[in-house]
Every structure is written in structure tokens, then in C-alpha cells.
CSV table of C-alpha atoms in Angstrom, one decimal:
chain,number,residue,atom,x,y,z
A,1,UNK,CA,0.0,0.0,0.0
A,2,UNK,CA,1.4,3.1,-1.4
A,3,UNK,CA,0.7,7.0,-1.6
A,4,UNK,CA,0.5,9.3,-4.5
A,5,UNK,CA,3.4,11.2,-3.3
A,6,UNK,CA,6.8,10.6,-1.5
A,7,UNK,CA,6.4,10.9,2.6
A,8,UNK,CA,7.5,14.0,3.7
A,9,UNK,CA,10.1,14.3,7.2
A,10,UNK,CA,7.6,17.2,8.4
A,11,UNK,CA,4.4,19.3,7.4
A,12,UNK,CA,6.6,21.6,4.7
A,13,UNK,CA,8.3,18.6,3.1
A,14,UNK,CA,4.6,17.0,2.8
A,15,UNK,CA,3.4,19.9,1.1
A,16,UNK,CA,6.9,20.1,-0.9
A,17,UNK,CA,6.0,16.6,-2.5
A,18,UNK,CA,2.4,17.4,-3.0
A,19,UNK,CA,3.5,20.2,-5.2
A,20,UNK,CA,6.1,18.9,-7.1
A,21,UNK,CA,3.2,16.4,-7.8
A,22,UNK,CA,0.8,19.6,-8.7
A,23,UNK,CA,-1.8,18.1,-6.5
A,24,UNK,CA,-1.5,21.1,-4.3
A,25,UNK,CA,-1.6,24.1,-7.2
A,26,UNK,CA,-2.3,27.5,-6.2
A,27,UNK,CA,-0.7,29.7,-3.4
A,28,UNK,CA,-3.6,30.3,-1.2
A,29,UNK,CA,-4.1,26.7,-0.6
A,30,UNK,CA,-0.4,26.0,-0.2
A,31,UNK,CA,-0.2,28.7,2.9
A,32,UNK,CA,-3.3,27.2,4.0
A,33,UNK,CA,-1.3,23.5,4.4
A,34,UNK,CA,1.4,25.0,5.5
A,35,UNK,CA,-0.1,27.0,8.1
A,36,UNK,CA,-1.6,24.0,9.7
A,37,UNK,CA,0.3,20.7,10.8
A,38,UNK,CA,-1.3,17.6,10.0
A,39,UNK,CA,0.4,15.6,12.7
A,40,UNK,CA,-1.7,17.9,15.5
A,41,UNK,CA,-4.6,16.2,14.0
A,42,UNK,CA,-3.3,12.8,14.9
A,43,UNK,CA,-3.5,10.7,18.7
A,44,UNK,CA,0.0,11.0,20.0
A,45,UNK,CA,1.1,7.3,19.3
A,46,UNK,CA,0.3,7.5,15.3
A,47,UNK,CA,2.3,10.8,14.9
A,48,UNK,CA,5.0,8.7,13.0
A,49,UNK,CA,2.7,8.3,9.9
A,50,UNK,CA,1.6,11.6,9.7
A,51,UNK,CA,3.2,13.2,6.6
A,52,UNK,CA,2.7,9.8,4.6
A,53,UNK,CA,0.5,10.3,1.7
A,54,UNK,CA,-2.3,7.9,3.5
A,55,UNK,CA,-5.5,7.7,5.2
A,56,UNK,CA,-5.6,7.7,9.2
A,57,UNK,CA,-8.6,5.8,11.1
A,58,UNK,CA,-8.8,4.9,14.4
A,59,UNK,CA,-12.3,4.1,15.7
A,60,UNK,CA,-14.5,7.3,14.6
A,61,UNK,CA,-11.7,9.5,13.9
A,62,UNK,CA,-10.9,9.7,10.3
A,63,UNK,CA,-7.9,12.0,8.0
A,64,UNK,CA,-8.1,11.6,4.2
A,65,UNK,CA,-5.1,11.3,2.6
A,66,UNK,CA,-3.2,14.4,2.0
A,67,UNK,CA,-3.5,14.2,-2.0
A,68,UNK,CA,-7.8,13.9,-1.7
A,69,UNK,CA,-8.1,17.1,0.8
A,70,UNK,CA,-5.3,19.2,-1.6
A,71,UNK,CA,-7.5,18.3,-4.5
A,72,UNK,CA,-10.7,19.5,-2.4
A,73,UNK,CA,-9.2,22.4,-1.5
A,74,UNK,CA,-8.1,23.3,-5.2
A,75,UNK,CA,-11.7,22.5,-6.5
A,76,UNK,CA,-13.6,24.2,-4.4
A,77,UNK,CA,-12.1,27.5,-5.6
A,78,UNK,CA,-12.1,29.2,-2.0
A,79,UNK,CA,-12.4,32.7,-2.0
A,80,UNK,CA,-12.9,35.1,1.2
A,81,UNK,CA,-16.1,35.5,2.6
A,82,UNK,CA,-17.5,32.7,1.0
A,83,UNK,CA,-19.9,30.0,3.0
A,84,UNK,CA,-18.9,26.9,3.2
A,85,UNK,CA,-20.7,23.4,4.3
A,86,UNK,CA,-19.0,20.6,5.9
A,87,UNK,CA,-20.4,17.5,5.5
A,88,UNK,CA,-18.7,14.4,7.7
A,89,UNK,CA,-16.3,17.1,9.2
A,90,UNK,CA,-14.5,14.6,11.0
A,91,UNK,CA,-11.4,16.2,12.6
A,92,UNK,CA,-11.7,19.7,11.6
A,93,UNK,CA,-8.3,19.5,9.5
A,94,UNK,CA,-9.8,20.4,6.5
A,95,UNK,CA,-12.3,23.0,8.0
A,96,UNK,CA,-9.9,24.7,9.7
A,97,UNK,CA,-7.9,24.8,6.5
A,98,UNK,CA,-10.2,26.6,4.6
A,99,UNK,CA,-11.3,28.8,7.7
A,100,UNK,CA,-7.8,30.3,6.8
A,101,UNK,CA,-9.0,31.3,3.2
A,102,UNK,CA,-12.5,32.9,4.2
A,103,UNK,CA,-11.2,35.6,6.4
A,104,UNK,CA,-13.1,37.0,9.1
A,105,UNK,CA,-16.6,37.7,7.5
A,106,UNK,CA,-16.7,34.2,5.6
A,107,UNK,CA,-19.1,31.5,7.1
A,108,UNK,CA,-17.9,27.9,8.1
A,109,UNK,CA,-20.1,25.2,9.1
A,110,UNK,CA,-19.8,21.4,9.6
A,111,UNK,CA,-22.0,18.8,10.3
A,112,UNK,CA,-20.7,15.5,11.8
A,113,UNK,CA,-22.4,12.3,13.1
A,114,UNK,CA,-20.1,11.4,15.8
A,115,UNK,CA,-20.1,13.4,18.8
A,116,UNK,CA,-16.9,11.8,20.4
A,117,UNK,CA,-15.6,13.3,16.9
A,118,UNK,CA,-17.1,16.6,17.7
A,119,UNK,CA,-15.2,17.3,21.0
A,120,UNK,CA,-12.1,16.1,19.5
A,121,UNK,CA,-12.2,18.4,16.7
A,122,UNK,CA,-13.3,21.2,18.9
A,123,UNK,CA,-9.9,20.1,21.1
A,124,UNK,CA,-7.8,20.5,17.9
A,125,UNK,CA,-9.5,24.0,16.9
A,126,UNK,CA,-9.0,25.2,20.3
A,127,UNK,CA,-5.6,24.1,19.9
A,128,UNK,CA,-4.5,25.4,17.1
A,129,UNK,CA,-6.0,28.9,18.1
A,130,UNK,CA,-4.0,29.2,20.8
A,131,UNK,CA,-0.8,27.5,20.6
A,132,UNK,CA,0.2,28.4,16.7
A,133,UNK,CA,2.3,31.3,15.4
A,134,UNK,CA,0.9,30.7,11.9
A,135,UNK,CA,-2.8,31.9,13.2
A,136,UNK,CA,-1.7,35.1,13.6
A,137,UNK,CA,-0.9,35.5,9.5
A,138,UNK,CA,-4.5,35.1,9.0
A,139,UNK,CA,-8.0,36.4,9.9
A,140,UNK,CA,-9.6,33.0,10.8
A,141,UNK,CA,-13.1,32.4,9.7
A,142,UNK,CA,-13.7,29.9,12.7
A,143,UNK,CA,-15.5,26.5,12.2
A,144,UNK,CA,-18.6,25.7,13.9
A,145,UNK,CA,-19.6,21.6,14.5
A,146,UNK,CA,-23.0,20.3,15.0
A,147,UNK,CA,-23.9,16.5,15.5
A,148,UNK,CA,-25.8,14.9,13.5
A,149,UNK,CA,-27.0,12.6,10.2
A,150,UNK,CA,-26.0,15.4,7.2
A,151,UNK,CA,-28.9,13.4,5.4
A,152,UNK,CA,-31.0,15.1,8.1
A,153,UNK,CA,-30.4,19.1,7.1
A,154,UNK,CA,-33.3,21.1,8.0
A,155,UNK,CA,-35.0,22.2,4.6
A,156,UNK,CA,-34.9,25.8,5.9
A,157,UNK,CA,-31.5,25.9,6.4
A,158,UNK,CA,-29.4,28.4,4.3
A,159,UNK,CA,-27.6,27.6,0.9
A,160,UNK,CA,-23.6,27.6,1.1
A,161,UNK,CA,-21.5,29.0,-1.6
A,162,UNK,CA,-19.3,25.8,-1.6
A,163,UNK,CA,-20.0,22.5,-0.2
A,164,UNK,CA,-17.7,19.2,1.1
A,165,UNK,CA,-18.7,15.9,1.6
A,166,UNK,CA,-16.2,13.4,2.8
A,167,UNK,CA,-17.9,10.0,2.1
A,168,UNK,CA,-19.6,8.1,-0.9
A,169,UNK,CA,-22.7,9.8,-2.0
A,170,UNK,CA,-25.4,7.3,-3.5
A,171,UNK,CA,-26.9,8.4,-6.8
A,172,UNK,CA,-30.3,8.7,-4.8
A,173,UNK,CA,-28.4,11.4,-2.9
A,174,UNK,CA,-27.1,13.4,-5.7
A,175,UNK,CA,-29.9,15.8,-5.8
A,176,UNK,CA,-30.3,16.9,-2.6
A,177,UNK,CA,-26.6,17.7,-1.7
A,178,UNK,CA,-27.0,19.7,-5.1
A,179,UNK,CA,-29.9,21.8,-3.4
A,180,UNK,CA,-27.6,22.4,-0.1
A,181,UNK,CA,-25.6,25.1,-2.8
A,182,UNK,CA,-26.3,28.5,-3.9
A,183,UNK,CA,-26.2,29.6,-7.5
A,184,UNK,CA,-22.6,29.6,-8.5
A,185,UNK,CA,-21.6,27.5,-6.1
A,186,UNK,CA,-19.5,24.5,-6.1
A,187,UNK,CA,-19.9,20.7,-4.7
A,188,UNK,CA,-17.3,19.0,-4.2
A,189,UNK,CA,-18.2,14.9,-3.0
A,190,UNK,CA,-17.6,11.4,-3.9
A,191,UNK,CA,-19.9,10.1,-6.1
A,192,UNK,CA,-20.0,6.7,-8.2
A,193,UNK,CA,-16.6,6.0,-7.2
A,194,UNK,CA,-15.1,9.0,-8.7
A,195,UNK,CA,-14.4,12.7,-6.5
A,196,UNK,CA,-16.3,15.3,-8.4
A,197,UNK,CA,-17.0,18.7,-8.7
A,198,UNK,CA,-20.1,20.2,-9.6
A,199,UNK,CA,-21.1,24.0,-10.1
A,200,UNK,CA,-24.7,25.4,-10.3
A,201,UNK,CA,-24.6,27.7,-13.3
A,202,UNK,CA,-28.0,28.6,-12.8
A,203,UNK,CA,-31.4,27.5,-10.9
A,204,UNK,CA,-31.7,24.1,-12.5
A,205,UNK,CA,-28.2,24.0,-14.6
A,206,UNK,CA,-25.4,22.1,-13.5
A,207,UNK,CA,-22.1,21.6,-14.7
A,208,UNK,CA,-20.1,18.6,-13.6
A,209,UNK,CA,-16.3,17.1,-13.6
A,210,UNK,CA,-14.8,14.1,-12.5
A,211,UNK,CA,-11.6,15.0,-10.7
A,212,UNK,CA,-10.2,11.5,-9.4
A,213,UNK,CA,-11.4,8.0,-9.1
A,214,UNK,CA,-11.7,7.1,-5.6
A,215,UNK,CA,-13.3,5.1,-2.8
A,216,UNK,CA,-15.0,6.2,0.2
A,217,UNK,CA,-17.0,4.9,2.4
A,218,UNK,CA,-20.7,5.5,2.0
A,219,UNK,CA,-22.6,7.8,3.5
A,220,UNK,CA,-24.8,6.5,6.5
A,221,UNK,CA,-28.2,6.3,6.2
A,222,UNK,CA,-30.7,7.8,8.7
A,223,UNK,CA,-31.6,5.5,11.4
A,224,UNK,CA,-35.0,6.2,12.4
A,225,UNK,CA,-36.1,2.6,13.9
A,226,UNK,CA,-36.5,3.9,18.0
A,227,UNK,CA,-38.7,6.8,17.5
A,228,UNK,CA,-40.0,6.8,13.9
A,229,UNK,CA,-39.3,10.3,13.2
A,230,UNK,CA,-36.3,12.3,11.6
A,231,UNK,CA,-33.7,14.3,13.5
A,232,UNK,CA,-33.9,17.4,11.9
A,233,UNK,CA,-30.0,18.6,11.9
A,234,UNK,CA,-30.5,22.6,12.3
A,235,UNK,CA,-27.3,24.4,11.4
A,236,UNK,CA,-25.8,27.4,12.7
A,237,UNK,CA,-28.2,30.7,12.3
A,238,UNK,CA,-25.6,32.9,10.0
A,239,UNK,CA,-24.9,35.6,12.9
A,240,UNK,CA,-23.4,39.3,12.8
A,241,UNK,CA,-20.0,40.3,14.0
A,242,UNK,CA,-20.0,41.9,17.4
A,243,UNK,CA,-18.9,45.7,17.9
A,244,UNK,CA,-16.1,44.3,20.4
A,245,UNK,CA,-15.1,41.2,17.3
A,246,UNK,CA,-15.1,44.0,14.4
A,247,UNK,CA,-13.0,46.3,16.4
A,248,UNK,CA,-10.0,42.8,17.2
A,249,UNK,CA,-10.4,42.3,13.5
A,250,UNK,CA,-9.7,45.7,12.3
A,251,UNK,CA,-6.7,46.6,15.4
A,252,UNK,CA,-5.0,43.4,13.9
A,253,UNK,CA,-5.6,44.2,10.5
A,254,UNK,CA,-4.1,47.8,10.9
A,255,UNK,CA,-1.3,46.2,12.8
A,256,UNK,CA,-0.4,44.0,10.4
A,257,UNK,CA,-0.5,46.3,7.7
A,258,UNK,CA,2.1,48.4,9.8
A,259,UNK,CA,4.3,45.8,10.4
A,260,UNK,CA,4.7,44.9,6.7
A,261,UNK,CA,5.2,48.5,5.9
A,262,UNK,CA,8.1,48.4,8.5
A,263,UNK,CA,9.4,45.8,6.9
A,264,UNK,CA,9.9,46.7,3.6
A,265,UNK,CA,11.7,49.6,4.8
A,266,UNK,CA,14.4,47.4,6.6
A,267,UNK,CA,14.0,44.7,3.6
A,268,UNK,CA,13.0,42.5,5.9
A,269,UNK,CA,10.1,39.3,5.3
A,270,UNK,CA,7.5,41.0,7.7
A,271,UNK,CA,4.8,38.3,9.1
A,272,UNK,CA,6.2,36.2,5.9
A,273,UNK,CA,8.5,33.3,6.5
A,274,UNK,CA,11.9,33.7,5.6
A,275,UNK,CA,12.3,31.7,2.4
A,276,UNK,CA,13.5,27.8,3.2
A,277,UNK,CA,15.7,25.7,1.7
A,278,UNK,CA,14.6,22.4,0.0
A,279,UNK,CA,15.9,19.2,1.0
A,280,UNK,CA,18.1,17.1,-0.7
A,281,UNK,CA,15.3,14.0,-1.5
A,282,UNK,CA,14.8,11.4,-4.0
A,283,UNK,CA,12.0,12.1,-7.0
A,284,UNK,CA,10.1,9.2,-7.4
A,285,UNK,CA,7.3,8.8,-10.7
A,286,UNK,CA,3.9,9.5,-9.3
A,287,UNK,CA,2.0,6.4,-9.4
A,288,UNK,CA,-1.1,5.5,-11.6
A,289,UNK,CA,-2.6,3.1,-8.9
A,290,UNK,CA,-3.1,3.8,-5.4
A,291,UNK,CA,-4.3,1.7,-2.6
A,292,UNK,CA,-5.0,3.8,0.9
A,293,UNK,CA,-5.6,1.9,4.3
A,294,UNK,CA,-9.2,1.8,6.1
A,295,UNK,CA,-11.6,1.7,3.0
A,296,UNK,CA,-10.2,4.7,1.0
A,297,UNK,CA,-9.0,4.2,-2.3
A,298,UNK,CA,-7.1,6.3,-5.0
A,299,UNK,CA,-7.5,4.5,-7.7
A,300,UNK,CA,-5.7,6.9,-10.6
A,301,UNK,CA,-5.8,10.5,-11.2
A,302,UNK,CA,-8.6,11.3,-14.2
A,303,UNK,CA,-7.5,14.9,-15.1
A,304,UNK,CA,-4.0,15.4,-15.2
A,305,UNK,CA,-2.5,18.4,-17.7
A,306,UNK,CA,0.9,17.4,-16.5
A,307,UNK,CA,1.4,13.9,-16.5
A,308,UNK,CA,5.1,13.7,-16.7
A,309,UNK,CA,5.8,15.8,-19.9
A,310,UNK,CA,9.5,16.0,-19.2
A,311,UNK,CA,9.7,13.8,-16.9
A,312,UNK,CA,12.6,11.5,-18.6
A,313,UNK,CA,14.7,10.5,-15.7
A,314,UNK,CA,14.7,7.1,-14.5
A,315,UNK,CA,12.2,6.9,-10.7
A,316,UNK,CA,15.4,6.3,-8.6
A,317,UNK,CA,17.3,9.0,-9.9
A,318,UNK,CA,18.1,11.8,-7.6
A,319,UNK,CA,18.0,15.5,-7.6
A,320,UNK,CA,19.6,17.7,-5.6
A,321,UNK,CA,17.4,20.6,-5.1
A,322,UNK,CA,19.0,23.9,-4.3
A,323,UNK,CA,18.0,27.2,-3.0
A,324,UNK,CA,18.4,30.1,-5.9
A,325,UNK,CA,22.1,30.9,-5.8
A,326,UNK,CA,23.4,28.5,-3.0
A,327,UNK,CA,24.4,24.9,-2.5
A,328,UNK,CA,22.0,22.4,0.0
A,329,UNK,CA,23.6,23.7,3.2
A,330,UNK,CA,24.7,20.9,6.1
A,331,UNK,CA,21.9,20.0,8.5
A,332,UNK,CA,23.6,22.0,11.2
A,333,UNK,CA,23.0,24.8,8.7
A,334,UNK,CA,19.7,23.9,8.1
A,335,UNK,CA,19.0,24.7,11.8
A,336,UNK,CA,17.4,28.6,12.1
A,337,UNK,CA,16.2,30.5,14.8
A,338,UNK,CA,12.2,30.0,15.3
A,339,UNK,CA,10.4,32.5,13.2
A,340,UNK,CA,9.4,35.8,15.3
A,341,UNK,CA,6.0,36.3,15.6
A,342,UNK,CA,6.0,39.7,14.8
A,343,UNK,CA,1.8,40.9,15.4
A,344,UNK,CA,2.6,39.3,18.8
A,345,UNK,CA,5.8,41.5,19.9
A,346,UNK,CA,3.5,44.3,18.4
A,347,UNK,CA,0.2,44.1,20.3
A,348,UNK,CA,2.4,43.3,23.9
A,349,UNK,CA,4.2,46.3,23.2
A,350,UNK,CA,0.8,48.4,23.2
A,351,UNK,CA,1.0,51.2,26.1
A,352,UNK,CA,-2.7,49.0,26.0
A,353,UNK,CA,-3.8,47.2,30.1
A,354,UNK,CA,-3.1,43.6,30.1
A,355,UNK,CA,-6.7,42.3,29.5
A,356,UNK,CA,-7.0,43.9,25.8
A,357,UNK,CA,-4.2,42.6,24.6
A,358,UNK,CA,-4.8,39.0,25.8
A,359,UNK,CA,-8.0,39.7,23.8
A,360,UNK,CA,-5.8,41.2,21.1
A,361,UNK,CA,-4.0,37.6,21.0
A,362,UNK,CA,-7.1,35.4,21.3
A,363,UNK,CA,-5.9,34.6,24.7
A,364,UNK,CA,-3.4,32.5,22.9
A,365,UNK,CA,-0.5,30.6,25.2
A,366,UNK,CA,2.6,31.4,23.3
């Protein structure tokens, strides 16, 4: 059992390999996988796997394999201040992800059927809120969990500019995941063994692609044997900012923008990471067939405008990859200071009292 792309030593060398394989394609989606390790998404004692290209079950707890969630995220064309739907939210890797990419005034909802799931994504949110210098790069369009069947949606809920669902979709289903989008929106599910995206073009006109044949599995059905009746899932009401959340959003925003004008004038990378230097690593042909543990499949990618044009070399020949003008450096070399978070230093240094610029920081730890 293999993975689409090589396994990385750490998040940036995963996301290295899963653009050198153009699964991950645009820059807003790379910073988004960058910004977020996937290994905080994993119990402590399967950490070891975490940057392999596979799928990660234990009980409920579910992570697709990096390659699926970087073609999501490049399908569903994410834009800020878009809504966005959820469905089988599992973790919250991937909602969290594209919380990054809405921004502050986007909405981001996700319905799961486990509640044991719930409160472990909700851990893993609160986590990442609080403990990771990458948050503060971004305005976060926080994720909000409900339990429940996503068969079960309240036909008065809102329509969501894009929609995710993260298990097999029967053909019965098809039409009313379509209804759960806007005009213009985009669907992104599994459906007859193949991931595919589908855009509303109009009221009752769809357009449809296959992206890549997979296998998930199916979507549970509704269980109504001990009471007869459904369990309405109702979602989030689509609330206003606060006063008190505007004004964080704008103070950090302003902030920000100073601290990037600052450093420009020293030539410095501001809240930017300094640029890194590549590994030297082996390149390997991507693979046609793909077999991923716990009932996920990838069976070969079915559009691919790139498939190995100049790719001549033999699969076990190896490149070493440079930075622009300078040799690999040693791995002592490769050792830098931690990165500064530079909105942090900022806010503490406000002649502001102690309380607002905890609330400034999200009350974060570090």
C-alpha cells in the first residue's frame, strides 16, 4: 500500500511533495497546508505516519489522505467571505484549513455524526487557536460543529457557496446535496466511485467534472427505527460580528499592515517566512494506482495536464534541489532561529492594560 506522493520528514516537506506532484496548485491553498500541521490532527502514538500520503482511522476519527483534501481544496475554488458546508467534518483538518481562506466575514459550518468526533475536533481548533504562530498571519473564519445525520439538514436551512462531503454519496443522494448550494456555487463529494465537482450555473443548470477516481465509504443512512421520526440537523443561524469582534479584526488588520510597511523599509520578510531551503530528496514517478488503508481508495488520477511531460529521468534518480544561488547547506546549517511572531511583539508592546491585549491575541499561550 502506497501513496500518490513521496512521505515527507515534516508538514513543509509533505506539502513540498504534493507540489512537485501539482496536486496542491495554487498559493492560497499551499499557505493554508502550511499553516496547519497535520500531525496535530493525529492521537500521539500515530504521529509517525503523519506526513505519509495515506488515510488515518482509528475508531471514529478519520484523516483523508493528503493528496484527496489538496484536490478539495483546489476545487472548491475558496475565496474570502464565502460560506462553506461541511459535511462528515470529521477532525476539523480540513475545516480549519479553509477557515484560513475565508477571512473573518466568511461562514464555516460542519455537520458531523459522531459526537466523540465533535469534541475532539473542537480540542484540535482550540488548539491550534492558541498555541500556533501561523494563526496570527491570517484572519480565521472559525469553524462551527453540529452533530448529526448530514442526510437530516433542516429544509430551511441556508444555501452555502461551496460545499464538502467526505464519504460516498449514492446516486439517490445526488440531488439533494446539489440543493444544499447557492447559484454559483461549487460541490465537491464522492460520487459513483469518482471525487467530483459540480457548479450550479444557474437554478436548475449544472455543470459537472470528475476530478479523481476514488473510494469512500458511503454515507450512512438515517436510522430512524426507535422513534419513527427524523432528527432534523438545524445548522448554525448565519450571525453578525459583534462591535467588540469588528474592532480585534480591524486593530490586527491595521497592525499587520504596519508591520509589513516596516518591513519593507528594513527589507525585511515581515509576518512572511523567511524563504527555506529544500531538502536534498529522492524524486520518485507519481504512481497510476493507489491503494489507501481503512476503505479509501485512489485508484488513478482522471485529469491530469501534466502527466510527466518531461519527466525522462529514471524513478530512482536523484535531484539535488537547491535554494536560488546556493548549495544544500549541512543539516547543522539547516538549523534557524524559530520564526518571530511579529503581530505578537506588536500588540504586547501596546502602552494597552493587560486584559485587551490578551483579547488582542485570542488569549493565545505562546
Amino acid at each position: 500500500m502506497g501513496g500518490a506522493v513521496s512521505a515527507g520528514e515534516d508538514n513543509d516537506e509533505l506539502i513540498d511533495n504534493l507540489k512537485e506532484a501539482q496536486y496542491i496548485r495554487t498559493e492560497l491553498v499551499e499557505q493554508a497546508f502550511r499553516a496547519i500541521d497535520r500531525a496535530d490532527y493525529y492521537l500521539e502514538e500515530f504521529k509517525d505516519n503523519a506526513y505519509k500520503d495515506l488515510a488515518w482511522k482509528h475508531g471514529n476519527i478519520h484523516l483523508s489522505a493528503p493528496c484527496i483534501y489538496s484536490e478539495v481544496m483546489e476545487a472548491l475554488d475558496l475565496q474570502p467571505g464565502l460560506s462553506f458546508l461541511n459535511l462528515g467534518s470529521g477532525t476539523g483538518y480540513l475545516s480549519s484549513m479553509v477557515g484560513l481562506i475565508l477571512g473573518p466575514f466568511g461562514v464555516n459550518h460542519g455537520v458531523e455524526l459522531h459526537s466523540d468526533v465533535i469534541e475532539y475536533a473542537k480540542q484540535k481548533l482550540d488548539f491550534f487557536i492558541k498555541t500556533s504562530d501561523s494563526f496570527d498571519k491570517f484572519e480565521f473564519c472559525e469553524p462551527s460543529f453540529v452533530t448529526g445525520n448530514c442526510l437530516e439538514i433542516s429544509p430551511d436551512c441556508t444555501q452555502y457557496d461551496r460545499v464538502y462531503c467526505g464519504a460516498g454519496v449514492q446516486k439517490e443522494h445526488e440531488d439533494y446535496m446539489k440543493n444544499l448550494l447557492k447559484v454559483g456555487g461549487i460541490l465537491v463529494m464522492p460520487l459513483e466511485e469518482k471525487l467530483t465537482k459540480i457548479t450550479r450555473t444557474g437554478p436548475s443548470a449544472w455543470e459537472t467534472k470528475k476530478i479523481l477516481a476514488v473510494s469512500f465509504a458511503p454515507l450512512i443512512q438515517p436510522n430512524h427505527a426507535d422513534s419513527g421520526k427524523s432528527r432534523l440537523v438545524h445548522l448554525p443561524p448565519v450571525a453578525v460580528r459583534s462591535l467588540q469582534d469588528l474592532a480585534r479584526i480591524a486593530i490586527r488588520g491595521t497592525l499587520k499592515k504596519l508591520i509589513h510597511q516596516e518591513a519593507l523599509s528594513r527589507g525585511g520578510p515581515g509576518l512572511k517566512n523567511p524563504p527555506r531551503f529544500k531538502r536534498r530528496r529522492v524524486r520518485r514517478r507519481r504512481m497510476e494506482t493507489i491503494v489507501f488503508l481503512d476503505k479509501e481508495v485512489f485508484a488513478s488520477r482522471i485529469s491530469n495536464p501534466s502527466d510527466d511531460n518531461n519527466n525522462t529521468h529514471n524513478p530512482e534518480d536523484v535531484e539535488e534541489e537547491r535554494g536560488d544561488e546556493e548549495e544544500t547547506p549541512q543539516a547543522s546549517e539547516l538549523k534557524a532561529e524559530p520564526p518571530v511572531n511579529f503581530l505578537r511583539e506588536k500588540v504586547l508592546s501596546l502602552p494597552l492594560p493587560d486584559p485587551l491585549k490578551y483579547y488582542l491575541l485570542y488569549y493565545r499561550e505562546k
